[in-house]
Coordinates of C-alpha atoms in Angstrom, one line a residue:
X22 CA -11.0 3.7 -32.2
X23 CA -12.5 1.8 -29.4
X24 CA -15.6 3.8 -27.4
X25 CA -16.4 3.7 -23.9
X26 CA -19.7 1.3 -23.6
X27 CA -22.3 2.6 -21.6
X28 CA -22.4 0.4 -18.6
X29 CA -26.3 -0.7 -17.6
X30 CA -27.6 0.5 -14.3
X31 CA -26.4 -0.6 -11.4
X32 CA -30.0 -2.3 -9.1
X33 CA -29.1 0.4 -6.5
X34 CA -31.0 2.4 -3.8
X35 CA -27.7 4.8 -3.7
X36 CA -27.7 5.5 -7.3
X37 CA -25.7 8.6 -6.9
X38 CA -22.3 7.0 -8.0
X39 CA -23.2 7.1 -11.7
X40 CA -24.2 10.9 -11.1
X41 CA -21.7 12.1 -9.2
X42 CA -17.9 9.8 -9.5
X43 CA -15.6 12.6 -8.8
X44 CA -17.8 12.3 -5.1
X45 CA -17.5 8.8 -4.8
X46 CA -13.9 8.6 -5.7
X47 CA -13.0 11.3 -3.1
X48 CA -15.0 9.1 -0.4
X49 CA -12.9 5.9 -1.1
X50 CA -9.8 7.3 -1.6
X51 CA -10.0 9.3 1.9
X52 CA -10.5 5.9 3.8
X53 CA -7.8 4.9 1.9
X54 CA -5.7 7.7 3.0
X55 CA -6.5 7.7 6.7
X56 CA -5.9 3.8 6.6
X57 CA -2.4 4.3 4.7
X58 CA -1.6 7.1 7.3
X59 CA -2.6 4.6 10.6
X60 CA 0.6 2.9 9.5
X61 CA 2.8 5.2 10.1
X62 CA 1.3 7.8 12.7
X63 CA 2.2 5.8 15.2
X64 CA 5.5 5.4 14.3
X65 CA 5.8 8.9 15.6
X66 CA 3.7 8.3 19.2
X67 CA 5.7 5.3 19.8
X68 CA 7.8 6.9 22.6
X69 CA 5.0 8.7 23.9
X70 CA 3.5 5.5 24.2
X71 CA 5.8 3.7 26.0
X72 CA 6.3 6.4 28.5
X73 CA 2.5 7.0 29.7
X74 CA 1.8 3.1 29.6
X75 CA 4.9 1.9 30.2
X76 CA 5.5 -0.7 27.6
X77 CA 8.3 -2.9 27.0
X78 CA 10.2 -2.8 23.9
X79 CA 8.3 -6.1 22.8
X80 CA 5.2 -4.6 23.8
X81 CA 5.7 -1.4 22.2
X82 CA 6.4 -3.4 18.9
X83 CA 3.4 -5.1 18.7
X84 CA 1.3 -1.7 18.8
X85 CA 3.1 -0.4 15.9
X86 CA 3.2 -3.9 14.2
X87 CA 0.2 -5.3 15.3
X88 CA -2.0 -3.3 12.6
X89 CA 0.6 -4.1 9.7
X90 CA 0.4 -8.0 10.5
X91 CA -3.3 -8.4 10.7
X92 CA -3.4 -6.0 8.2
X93 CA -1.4 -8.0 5.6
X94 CA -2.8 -11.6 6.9
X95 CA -6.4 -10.7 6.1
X96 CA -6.0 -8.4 2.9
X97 CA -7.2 -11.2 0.3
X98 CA -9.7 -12.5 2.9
X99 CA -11.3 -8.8 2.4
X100 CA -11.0 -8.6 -1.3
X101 CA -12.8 -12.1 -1.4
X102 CA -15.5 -10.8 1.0
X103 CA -16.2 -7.8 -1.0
X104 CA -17.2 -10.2 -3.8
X105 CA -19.8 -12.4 -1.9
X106 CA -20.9 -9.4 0.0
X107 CA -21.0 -6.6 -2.0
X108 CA -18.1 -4.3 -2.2
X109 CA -20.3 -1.6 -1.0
X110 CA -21.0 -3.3 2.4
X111 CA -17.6 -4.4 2.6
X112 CA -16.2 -1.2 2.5
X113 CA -19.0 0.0 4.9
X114 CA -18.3 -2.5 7.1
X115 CA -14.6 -2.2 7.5
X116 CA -15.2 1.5 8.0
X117 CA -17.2 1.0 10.9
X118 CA -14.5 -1.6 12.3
X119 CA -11.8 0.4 11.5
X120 CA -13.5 3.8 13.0
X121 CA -14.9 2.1 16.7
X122 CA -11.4 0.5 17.2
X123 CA -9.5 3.7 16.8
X124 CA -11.5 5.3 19.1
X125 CA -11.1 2.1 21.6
X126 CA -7.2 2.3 20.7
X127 CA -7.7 6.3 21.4
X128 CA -8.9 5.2 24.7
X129 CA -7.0 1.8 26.0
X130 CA -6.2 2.3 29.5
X131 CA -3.5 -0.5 29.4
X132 CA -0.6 -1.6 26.2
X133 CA -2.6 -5.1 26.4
X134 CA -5.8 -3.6 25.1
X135 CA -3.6 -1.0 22.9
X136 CA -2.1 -4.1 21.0
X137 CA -5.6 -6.2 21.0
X138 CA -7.2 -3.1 19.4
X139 CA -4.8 -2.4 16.6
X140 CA -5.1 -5.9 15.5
X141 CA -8.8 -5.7 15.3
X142 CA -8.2 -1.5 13.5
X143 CA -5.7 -3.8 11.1
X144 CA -8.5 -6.0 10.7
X145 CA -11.1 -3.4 9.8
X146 CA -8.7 -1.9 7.2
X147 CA -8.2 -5.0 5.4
X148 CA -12.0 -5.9 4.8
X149 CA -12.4 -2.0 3.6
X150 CA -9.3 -1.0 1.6
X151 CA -9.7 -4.0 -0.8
X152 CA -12.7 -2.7 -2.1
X153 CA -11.2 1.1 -3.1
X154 CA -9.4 -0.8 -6.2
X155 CA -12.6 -3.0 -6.8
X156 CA -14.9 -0.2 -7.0
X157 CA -12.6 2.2 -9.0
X158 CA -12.2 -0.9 -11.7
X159 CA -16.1 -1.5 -11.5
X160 CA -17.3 2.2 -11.4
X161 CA -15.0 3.7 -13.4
X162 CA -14.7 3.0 -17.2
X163 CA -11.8 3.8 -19.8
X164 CA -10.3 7.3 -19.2
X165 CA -12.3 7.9 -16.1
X166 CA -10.9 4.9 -14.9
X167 CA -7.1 5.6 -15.8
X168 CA -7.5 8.9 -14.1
X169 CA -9.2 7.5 -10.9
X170 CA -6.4 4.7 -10.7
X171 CA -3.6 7.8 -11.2
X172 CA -5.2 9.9 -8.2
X173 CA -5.4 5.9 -6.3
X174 CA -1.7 6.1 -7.3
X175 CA -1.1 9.7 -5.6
X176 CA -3.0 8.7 -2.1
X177 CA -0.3 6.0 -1.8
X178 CA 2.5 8.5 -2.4
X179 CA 1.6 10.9 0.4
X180 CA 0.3 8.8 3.0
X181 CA 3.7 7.6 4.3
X182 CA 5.1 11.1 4.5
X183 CA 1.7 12.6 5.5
X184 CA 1.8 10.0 8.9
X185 CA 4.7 11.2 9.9
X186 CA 3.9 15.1 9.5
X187 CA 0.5 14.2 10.9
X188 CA 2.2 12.0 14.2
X189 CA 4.6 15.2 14.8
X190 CA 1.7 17.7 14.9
X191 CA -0.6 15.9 16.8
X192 CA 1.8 14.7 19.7
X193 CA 4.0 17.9 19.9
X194 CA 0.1 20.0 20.4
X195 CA -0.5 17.7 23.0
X196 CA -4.2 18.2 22.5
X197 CA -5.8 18.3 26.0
X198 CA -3.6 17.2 27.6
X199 CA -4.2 13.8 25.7
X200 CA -0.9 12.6 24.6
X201 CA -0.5 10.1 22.0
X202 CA -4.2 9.4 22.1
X203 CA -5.1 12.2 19.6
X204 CA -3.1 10.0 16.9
X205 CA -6.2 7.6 17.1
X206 CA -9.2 9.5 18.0
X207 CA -8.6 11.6 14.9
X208 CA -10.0 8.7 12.5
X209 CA -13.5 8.8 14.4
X210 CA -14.6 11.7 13.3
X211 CA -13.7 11.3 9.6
X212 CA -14.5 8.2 10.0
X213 CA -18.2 8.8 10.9
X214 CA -18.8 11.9 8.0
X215 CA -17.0 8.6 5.7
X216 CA -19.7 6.6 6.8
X217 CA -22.8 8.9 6.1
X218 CA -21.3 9.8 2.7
X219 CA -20.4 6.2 1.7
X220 CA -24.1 4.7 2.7
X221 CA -25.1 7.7 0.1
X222 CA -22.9 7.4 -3.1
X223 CA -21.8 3.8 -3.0
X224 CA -23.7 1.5 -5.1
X225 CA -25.3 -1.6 -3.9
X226 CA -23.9 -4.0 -5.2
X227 CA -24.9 -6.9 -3.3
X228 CA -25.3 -10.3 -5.3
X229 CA -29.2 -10.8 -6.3
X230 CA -31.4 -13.3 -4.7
X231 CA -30.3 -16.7 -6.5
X232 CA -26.7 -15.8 -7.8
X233 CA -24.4 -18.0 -7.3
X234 CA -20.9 -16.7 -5.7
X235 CA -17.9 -18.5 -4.8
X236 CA -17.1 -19.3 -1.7
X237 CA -14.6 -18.7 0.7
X238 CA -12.2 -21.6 0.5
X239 CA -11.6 -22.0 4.0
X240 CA -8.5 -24.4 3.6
X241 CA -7.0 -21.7 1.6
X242 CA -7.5 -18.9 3.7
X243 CA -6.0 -20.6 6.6
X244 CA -2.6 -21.9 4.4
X245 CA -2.6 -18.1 2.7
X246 CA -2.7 -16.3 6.3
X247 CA -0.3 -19.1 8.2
X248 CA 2.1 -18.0 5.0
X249 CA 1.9 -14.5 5.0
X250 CA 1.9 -14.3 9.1
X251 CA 4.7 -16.7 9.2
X252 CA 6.4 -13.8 6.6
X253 CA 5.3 -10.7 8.3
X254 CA 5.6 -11.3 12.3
X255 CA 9.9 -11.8 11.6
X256 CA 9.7 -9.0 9.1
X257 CA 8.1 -6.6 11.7
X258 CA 10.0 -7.9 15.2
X259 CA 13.2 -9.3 13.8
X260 CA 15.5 -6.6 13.1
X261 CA 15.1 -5.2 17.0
X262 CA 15.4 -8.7 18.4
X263 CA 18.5 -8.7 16.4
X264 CA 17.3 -11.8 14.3
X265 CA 17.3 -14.6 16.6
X266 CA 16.9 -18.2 15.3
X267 CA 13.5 -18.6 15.3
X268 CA 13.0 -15.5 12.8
X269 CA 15.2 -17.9 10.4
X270 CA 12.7 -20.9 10.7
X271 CA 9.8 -18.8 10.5
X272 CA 10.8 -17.0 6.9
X273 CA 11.5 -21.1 5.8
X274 CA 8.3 -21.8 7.0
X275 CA 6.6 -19.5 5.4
X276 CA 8.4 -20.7 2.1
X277 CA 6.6 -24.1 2.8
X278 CA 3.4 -22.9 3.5
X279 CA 2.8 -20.9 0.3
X280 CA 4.1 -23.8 -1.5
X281 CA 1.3 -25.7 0.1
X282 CA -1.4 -22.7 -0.6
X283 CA -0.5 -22.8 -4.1
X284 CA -0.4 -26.3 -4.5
X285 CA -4.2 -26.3 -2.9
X286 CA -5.5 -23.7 -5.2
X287 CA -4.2 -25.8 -8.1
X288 CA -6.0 -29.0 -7.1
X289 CA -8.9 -26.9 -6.4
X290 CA -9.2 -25.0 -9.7
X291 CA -8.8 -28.6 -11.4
X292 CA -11.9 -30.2 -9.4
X293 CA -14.0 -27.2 -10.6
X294 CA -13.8 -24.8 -7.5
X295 CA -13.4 -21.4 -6.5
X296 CA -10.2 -20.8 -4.9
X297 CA -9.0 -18.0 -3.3
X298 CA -7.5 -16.3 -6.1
X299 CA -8.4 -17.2 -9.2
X300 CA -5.4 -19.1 -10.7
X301 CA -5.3 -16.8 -14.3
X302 CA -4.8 -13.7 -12.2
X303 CA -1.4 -13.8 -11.7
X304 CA -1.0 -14.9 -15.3
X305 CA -3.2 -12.6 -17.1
X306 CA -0.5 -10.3 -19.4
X307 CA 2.3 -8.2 -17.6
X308 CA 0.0 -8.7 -14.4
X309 CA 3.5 -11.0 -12.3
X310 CA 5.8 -8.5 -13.8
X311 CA 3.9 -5.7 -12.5
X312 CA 3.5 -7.4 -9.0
X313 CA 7.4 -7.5 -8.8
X314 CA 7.4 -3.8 -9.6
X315 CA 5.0 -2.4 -7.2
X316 CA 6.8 -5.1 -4.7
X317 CA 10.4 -3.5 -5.4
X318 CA 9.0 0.3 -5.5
X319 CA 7.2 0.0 -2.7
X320 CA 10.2 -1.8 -0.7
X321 CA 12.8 0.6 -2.2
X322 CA 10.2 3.4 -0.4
X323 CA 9.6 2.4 2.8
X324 CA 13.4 1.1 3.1
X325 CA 14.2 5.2 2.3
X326 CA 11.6 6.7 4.5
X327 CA 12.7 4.6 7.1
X328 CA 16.9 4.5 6.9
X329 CA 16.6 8.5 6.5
X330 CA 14.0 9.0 9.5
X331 CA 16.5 6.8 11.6
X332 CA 19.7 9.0 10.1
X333 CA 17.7 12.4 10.3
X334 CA 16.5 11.8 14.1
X335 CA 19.4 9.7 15.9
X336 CA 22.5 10.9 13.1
X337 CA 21.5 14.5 12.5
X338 CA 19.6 15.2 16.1
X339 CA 16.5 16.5 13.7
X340 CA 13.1 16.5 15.6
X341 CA 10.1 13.8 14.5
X342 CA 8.7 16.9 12.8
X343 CA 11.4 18.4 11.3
X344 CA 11.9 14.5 10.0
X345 CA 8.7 14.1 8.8
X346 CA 8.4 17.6 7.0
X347 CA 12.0 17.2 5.0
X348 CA 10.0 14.1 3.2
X349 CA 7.1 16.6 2.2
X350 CA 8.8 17.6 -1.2
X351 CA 9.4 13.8 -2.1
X352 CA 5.4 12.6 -1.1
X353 CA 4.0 16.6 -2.9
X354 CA 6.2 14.9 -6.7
X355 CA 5.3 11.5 -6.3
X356 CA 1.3 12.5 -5.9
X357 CA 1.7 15.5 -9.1
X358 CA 3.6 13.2 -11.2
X359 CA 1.5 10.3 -10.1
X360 CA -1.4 12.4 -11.1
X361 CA -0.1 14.1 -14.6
X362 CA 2.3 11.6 -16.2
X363 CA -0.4 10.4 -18.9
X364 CA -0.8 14.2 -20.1
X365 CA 3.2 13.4 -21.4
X366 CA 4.4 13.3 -24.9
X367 CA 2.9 9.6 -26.0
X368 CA 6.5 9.4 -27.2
X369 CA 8.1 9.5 -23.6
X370 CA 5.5 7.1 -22.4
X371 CA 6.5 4.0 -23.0
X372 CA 10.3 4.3 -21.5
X373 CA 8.5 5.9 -18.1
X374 CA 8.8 3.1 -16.2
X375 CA 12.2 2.2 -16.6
X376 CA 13.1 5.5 -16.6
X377 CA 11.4 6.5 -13.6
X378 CA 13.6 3.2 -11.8
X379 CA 16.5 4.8 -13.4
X380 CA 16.2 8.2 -11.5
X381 CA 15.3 6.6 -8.2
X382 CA 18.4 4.8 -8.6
X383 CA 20.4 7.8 -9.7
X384 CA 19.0 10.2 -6.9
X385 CA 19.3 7.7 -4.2
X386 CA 23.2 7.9 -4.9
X387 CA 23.3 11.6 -4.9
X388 CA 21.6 11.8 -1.8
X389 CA 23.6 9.2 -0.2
X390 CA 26.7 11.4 -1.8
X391 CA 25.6 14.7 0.4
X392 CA 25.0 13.1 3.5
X393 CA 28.0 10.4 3.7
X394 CA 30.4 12.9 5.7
X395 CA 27.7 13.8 8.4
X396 CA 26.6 16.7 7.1
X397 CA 22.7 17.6 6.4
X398 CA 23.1 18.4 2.5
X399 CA 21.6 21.6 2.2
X400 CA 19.8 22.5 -0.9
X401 CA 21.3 19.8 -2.8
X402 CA 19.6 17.1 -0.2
X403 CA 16.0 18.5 -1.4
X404 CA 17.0 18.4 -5.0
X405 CA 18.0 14.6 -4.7
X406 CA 14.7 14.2 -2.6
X407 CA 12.3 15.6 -5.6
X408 CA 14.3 13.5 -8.0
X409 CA 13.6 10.7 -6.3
X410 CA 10.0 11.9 -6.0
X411 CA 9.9 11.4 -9.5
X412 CA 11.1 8.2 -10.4
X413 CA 9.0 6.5 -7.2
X414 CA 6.2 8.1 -9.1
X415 CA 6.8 6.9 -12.7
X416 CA 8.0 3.1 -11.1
X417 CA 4.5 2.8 -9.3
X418 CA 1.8 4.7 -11.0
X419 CA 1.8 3.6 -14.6
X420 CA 3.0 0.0 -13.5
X421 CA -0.6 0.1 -11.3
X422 CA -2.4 1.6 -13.9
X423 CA -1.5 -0.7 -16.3
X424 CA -1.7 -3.6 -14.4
X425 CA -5.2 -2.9 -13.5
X426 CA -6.5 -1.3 -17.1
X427 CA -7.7 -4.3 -18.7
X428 CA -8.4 -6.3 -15.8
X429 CA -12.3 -7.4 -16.4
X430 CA -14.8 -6.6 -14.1
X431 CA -15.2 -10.3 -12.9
X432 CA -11.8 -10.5 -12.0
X433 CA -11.3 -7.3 -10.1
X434 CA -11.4 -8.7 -6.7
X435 CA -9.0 -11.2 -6.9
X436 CA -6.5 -8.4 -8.7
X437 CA -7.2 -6.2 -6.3
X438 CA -6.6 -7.9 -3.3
X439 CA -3.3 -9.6 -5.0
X440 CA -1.4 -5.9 -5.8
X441 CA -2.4 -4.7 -2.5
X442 CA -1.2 -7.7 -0.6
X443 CA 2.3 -7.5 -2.9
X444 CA 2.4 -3.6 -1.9
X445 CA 2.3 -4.2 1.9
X446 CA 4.6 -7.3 2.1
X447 CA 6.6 -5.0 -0.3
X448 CA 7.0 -2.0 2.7
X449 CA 7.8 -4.8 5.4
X450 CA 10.5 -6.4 2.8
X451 CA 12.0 -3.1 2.8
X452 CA 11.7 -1.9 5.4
X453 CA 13.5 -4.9 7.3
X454 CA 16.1 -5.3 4.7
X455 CA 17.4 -1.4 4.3
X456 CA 17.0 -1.1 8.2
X457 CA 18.7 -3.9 8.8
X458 CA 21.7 -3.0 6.2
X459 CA 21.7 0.5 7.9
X460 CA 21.4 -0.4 11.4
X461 CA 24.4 -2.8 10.7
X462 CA 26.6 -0.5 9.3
X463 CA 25.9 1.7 12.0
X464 CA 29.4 0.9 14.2
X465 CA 29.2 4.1 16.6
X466 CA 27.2 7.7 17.5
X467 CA 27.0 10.5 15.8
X468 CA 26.3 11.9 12.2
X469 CA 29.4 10.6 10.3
X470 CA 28.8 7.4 11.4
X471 CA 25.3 7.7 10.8
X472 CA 26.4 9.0 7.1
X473 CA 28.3 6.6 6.4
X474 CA 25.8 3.6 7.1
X475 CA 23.3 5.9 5.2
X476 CA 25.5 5.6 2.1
X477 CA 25.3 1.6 2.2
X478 CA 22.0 1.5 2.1
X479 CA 21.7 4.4 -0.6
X480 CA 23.5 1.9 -3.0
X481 CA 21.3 -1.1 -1.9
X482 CA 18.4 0.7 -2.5
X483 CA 20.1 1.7 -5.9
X484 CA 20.7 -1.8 -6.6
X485 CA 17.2 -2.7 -6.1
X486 CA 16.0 0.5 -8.6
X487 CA 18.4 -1.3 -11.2
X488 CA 16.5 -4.5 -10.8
X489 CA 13.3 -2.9 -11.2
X490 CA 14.6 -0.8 -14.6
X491 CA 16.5 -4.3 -16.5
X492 CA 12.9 -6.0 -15.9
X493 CA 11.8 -3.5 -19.6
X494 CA 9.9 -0.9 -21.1
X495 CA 6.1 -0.2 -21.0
X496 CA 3.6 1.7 -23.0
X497 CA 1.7 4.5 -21.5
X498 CA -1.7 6.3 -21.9
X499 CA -3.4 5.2 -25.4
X500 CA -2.4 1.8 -24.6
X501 CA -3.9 2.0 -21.2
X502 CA -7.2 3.5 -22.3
X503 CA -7.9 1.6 -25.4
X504 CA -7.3 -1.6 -23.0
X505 CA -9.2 -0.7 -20.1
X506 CA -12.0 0.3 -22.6
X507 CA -11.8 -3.0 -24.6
X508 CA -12.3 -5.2 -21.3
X509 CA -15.1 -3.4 -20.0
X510 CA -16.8 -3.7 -23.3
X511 CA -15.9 -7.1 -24.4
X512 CA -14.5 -9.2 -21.1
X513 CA -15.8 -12.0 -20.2
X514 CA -15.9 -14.0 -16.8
X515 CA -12.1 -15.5 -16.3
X516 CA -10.5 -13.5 -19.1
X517 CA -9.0 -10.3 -19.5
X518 CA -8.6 -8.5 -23.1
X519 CA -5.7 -6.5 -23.4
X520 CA -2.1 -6.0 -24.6
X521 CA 0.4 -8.9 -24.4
X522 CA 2.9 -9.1 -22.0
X523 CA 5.2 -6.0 -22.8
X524 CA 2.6 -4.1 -24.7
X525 CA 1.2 -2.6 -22.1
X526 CA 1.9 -0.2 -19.3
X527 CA 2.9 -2.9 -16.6

């Protein structure tokens, strides 16, 4: 039986994150919920928006894309800079970014700064989110660290759902008189109490005087964001420009251009240099298959939330918050089971993910069954929802968790920053592929129409839970925590010890 090792002090003034983890969890994970739920509140003020400042559709576009883009660009920039930094001030940092441009968002007096502001809010989120995984894999050990990664799991769930609830409350209260600006300003003050409490608990972890740290690897940064913002911008702005030509070219460019970062990192790692991402990360055991996963989970989800919002709002005539509280029961089953599946029968463990594909595939198809002919499904709609729920639950969280187990300390960054990137271009995947499907199929007004496009994309996003199922089983908790435990007490720089490919939860 393998033992957790005791891990040797960290050279830290803030020394309280040894003393009190359930503290210093709670602190990362709430940045990472108010940064998850700036995606989507404004989803939900976008018409407000447009009214008071009187955007164009382009314009209003790139205030709700303009935080996913730089977002996405500069996610394994900020995973890199929390290792030659110090996750701690990193993290820190970001914060304070992310905090002083909500309130300048909260504030804009014209679209132009809106959009300049949630570019630099998108920026601030990528340096700090990063480091949530990086300090859960380097502060947390064995089980503590398997349940920290389940709860990391559950703030994903419901941050979706929750911006949406949240975005409906806050416009419709109209807080003095203030509009849509209340769907920013609401970050400052969390953000400031986040600030005091992180400068307490988080450790400092800043490299000594001396150590050597890689680098940057300029060249790759500038290939890695040219790919991913040659990906995102016609994933975000395409479907309502109706996908003219140049959103073709740019998705083929983008094919080039990570060609051309990969190649780069390749001659780099052969001449002896530090590339952006470490070239064994994506080949340490079960670590692409679980990248495909948490790609096609988190695709298959935002492609629901977002075909349903448009079917609940311009089919059904629902309001933004009746819409945004009818995907409560789904977010509330995804964060308990997200939370509880490793207190399961071992025996049902290692069939969970699969299984959990399985279900999203099979309630996807019942809901898409109750709401065909126009009508709004009743209590069957809500049971198709929790089923779904479910299986979103057991497709993410143990592929995560398993992914990230027995990924050693030294490699936690590059991990990190390579799973997040996959789950955000996973959302804009599916979200501009189901919305596209459903908008398509849409040939006229009103909620059979509506229905019946909703159907279509139910089975697409059926097909996709299928893929993610055939891909093969996984193991759950023993397996997890013995392997999580074995790399933090025997890993060295560049490898990871754990189960083979298939042995393990991912």
């Amino acid at each position: 039986m393998t033992t957790t090792p005791t891990r040797s002090p960290l050279p830290s003034k803030a020394g309280g994150a040894d003393r009190r983890p359930g503290l210093l969890l709670a602190v990362v994970l709430a940045a990472q919920f108010m940064a998850l739920l700036d995606g989507f509140i404004v989803n939900v003020a976008a018409p407000t928006i447009r009214t008071e400042l009187g955007a164009t559709g382009a314009e209003l576009q790139l205030v709700v894309a303009g935080y996913t883009i730089s977002y996405a660009v500069l996610l394994i920039t900020g995973s890199r800079l929390g290792e030659t930094l110090g996750h701690r001030r990193a993290y820190l940092g970001g914060l304070a970014v992310f905090s002083a441009a909500s309130l300048a968002c909260g504030l804009a007096a014209d679209t132009g700064q809106l959009i300049a502001f949630r570019l630099v809010q998108g920026t601030g989120a990528a340096l700090m989110i990063p480091q949530v995984l990086s300090l859960i894999q380097r502060e947390f050990a064995g089980e503590r660290r398997m349940r920290a990664l389940g709860a990391y799991a559950a703030v994903i769930a419901t941050g979706a759902a929750a911006g949406q609830v949240a975005g409906g409350l806050l416009v419709s209260a109209d807080l003095f008189g203030a509009g849509w600006r209340p769907v920013f300003l609401v970050n400052v003050p969390v953000g400031l109490a986040l600030l005091v409490l992180g400068a307490r608990l988080l450790p400092d972890d800043r490299p000594a005087a001396g150590e050597r740290t890689r680098g940057l690897d300029l060249p790759g940064l500038v290939l890695l964001a040219a790919a991913v913002s040659l990906l995102t911008v016609p994933l975000v702005l395409g479907q309502d420009q109706d996908w003219p030509l140049w959103t073709w070219l740019s998705l083929g460019a983008a094919a080039v251009a990570f060609a051309a970062f990969l190649a780069h990192e390749s001659r780099l790692a052969r001449r002896g240099g530090a590339p952006l991402i470490a070239p064994h990360v994506p080949r340490l055991p079960g670590m692409g298959r679980a990248a495909v996963r948490i790609t096609l989970v988190m695709a298959i989800n935002a492609g629901f939330l977002f075909v349903f919002a448009l079917h609940f709002q311009s089919g059904l005539g629902h309001s933004v918050l009746r819409t945004g509280l009818s995907f409560a029961p789904t977010a509330v089953v995804f964060g308990v089971v997200g939370l509880t599946w490793r207190r399961w029968p071992a025996r049902l463990q290692r069939r969970l993910i699969p299984a959990g594909f399985a279900l999203i595939a099979l309630f996807t198809v019942a809901v898409g069954l109750v709401l065909r002919d126009g009508g709004d499904g009743g209590a069957w709609m809500y049971v198709a929802f929790l089923g779904m729920g479910v299986g979103l639950a057991l497709g993410y969280s143990p592929t995560l968790t398993g992914a990230l187990a027995a990924v050693a300390k030294e490699d936690a960054a590059d991990a990190s920053g390579l799973l997040m990137t996959v789950t955000q271009l996973g959302q804009l995947i599916g979200v501009a592929t189901f919305g596209t499907l459903f908008l398509d199929q849409l040939d006229g007004p009103g909620s059979v129409a509506s229905g019946h496009a909703l159907w279509i994309a139910g089975l697409a996003l059926a097909g996709a839970a299928v893929l993610g199922a055939i891909l093969g089983p996984g193991a759950g908790t023993a397996a997890g925590a013995s392997a999580g435990t074995s790399a933090d007490a025997s890993a060295r720089p560049g490898r990871r010890t754990g189960p083979a490919d298939g042995d393990g939860p991912a």
